[in-house]
XYZ file of C-alpha atoms in Angstrom:
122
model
C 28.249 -17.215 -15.148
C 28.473 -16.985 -11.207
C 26.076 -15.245 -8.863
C 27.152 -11.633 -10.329
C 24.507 -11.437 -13.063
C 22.023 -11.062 -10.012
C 23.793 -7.854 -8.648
C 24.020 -4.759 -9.423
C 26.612 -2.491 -8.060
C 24.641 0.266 -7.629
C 21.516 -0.970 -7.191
C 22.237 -3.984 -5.092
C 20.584 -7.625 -5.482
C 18.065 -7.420 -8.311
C 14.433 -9.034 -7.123
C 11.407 -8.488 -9.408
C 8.612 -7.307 -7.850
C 6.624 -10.754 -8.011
C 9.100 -12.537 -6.249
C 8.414 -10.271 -3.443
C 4.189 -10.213 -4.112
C 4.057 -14.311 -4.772
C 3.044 -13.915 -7.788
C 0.172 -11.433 -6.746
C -0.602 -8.364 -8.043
C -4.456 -7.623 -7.334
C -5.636 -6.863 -4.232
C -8.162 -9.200 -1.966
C -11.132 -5.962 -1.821
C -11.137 -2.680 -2.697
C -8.637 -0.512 -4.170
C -5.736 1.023 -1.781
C -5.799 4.935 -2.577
C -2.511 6.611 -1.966
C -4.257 9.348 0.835
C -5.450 6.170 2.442
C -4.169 6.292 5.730
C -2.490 2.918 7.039
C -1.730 1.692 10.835
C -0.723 -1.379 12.589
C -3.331 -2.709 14.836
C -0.899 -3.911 18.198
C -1.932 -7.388 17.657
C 0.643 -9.767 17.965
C 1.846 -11.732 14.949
C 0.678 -15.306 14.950
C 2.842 -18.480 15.222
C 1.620 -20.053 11.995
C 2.493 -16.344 10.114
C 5.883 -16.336 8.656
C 6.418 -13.048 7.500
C 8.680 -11.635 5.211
C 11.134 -8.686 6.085
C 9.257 -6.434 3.680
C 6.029 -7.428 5.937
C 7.582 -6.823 9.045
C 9.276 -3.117 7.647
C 5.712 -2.146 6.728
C 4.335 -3.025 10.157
C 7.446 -1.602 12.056
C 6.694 1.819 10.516
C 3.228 1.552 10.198
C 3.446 1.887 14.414
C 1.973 5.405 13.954
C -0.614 5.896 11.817
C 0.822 6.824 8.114
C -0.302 8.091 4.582
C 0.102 5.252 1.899
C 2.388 7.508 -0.278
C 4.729 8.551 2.784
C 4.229 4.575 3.817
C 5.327 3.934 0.516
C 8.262 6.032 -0.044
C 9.630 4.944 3.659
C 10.203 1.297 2.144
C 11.187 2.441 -1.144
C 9.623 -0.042 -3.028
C 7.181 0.084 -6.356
C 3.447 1.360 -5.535
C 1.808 -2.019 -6.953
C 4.397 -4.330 -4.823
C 3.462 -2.085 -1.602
C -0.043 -2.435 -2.150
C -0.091 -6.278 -2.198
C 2.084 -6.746 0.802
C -0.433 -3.840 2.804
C -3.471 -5.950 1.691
C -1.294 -9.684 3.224
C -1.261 -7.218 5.769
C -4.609 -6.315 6.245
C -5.760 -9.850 5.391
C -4.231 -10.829 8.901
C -5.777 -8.352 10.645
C -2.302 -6.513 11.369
C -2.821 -3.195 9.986
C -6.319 -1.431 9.161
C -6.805 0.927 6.080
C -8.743 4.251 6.549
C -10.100 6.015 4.034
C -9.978 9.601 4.230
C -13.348 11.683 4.427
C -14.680 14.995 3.949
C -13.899 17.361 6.544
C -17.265 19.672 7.287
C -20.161 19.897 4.559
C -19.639 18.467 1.815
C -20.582 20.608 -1.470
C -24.377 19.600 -3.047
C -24.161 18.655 -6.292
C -26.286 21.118 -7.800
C -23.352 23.964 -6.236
C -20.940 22.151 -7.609
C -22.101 21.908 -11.345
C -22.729 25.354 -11.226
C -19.514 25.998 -10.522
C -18.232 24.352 -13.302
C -20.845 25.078 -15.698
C -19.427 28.774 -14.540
C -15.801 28.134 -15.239
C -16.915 26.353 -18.723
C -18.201 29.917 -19.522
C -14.960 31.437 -19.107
C-alpha cells in the first residue's frame, strides 16, 4: 500500500479532525455559541507562534467582524474542529468573541410565563 489509501478522489487528502485540533476537543472557557460573533484583533502574530494554515484562514477572514456559523461555513470545516482552533485563537489574544445581547428591553419574566402559560391553554 502506497500513499493512495490517504486520498480520496473526491474528497481530497483525508485528515481527522484531531490531527488538526492536537488532540483537543474542549474549549479553554466558556462555550462558543454559533450567533457568537468573532473578529481578529490587528495584533500582529508573535515570533514564537507557529500557526497552522487553518489558524491563519480563520484570522484572514475573521478581518471583519463575522458570525461563528458564517465563520464556520467560510472554512468548511466540522463545528467542534472550528471551535478549538477559534479558542487557540482567542487564547493568543488574536481574535475576541462577542456574545450577542438583547436589543431594547428585555421581556420580565413574569410577561413571559404568562405568555406561555397562555399558549399552554390553547
Amino acid at each position: 500500500m502506497g500513499d493512495d489509501r490517504w486520498l480520496d478522489g473526491d474528497a481530497g487528502p483525508v485528515v481527522r479532525p484531531y490531527t488538526l485540533t492536537r488532540g483537543r476537543t474542549r474549549l479553554r472557557d466558556d462555550v462558543l455559541d454559533l450567533i457568537s460573533v468573532v473578529e481578529a484583533t490587528g495584533l500582529p502574530v508573535p515570533p514564537r507562534l507557529r500557526l497552522d494554515p487553518e489558524h491563519r484562514r480563520l484570522l484572514a477572514i475573521s478581518r471583519g467582524s463575522i458570525t461563528f456559523a458564517d465563520l464556520t461555513s467560510e472554512i468548511d470545516l466540522p463545528v467542534g474542529v472550528v471551535r478549538v482552533l477559534v479558542d487557540d485563537l482567542r487564547a493568543e489574544n488574536l481574535l475576541r468573541v462577542l456574545k450577542p445581547t438583547p436589543a431594547g428591553d428585555v421581556p420580565d419574566e413574569l410577561v413571559l410565563r404568562k405568555l406561555l402559560n397562555g399558549l399552554r391553554a390553547l
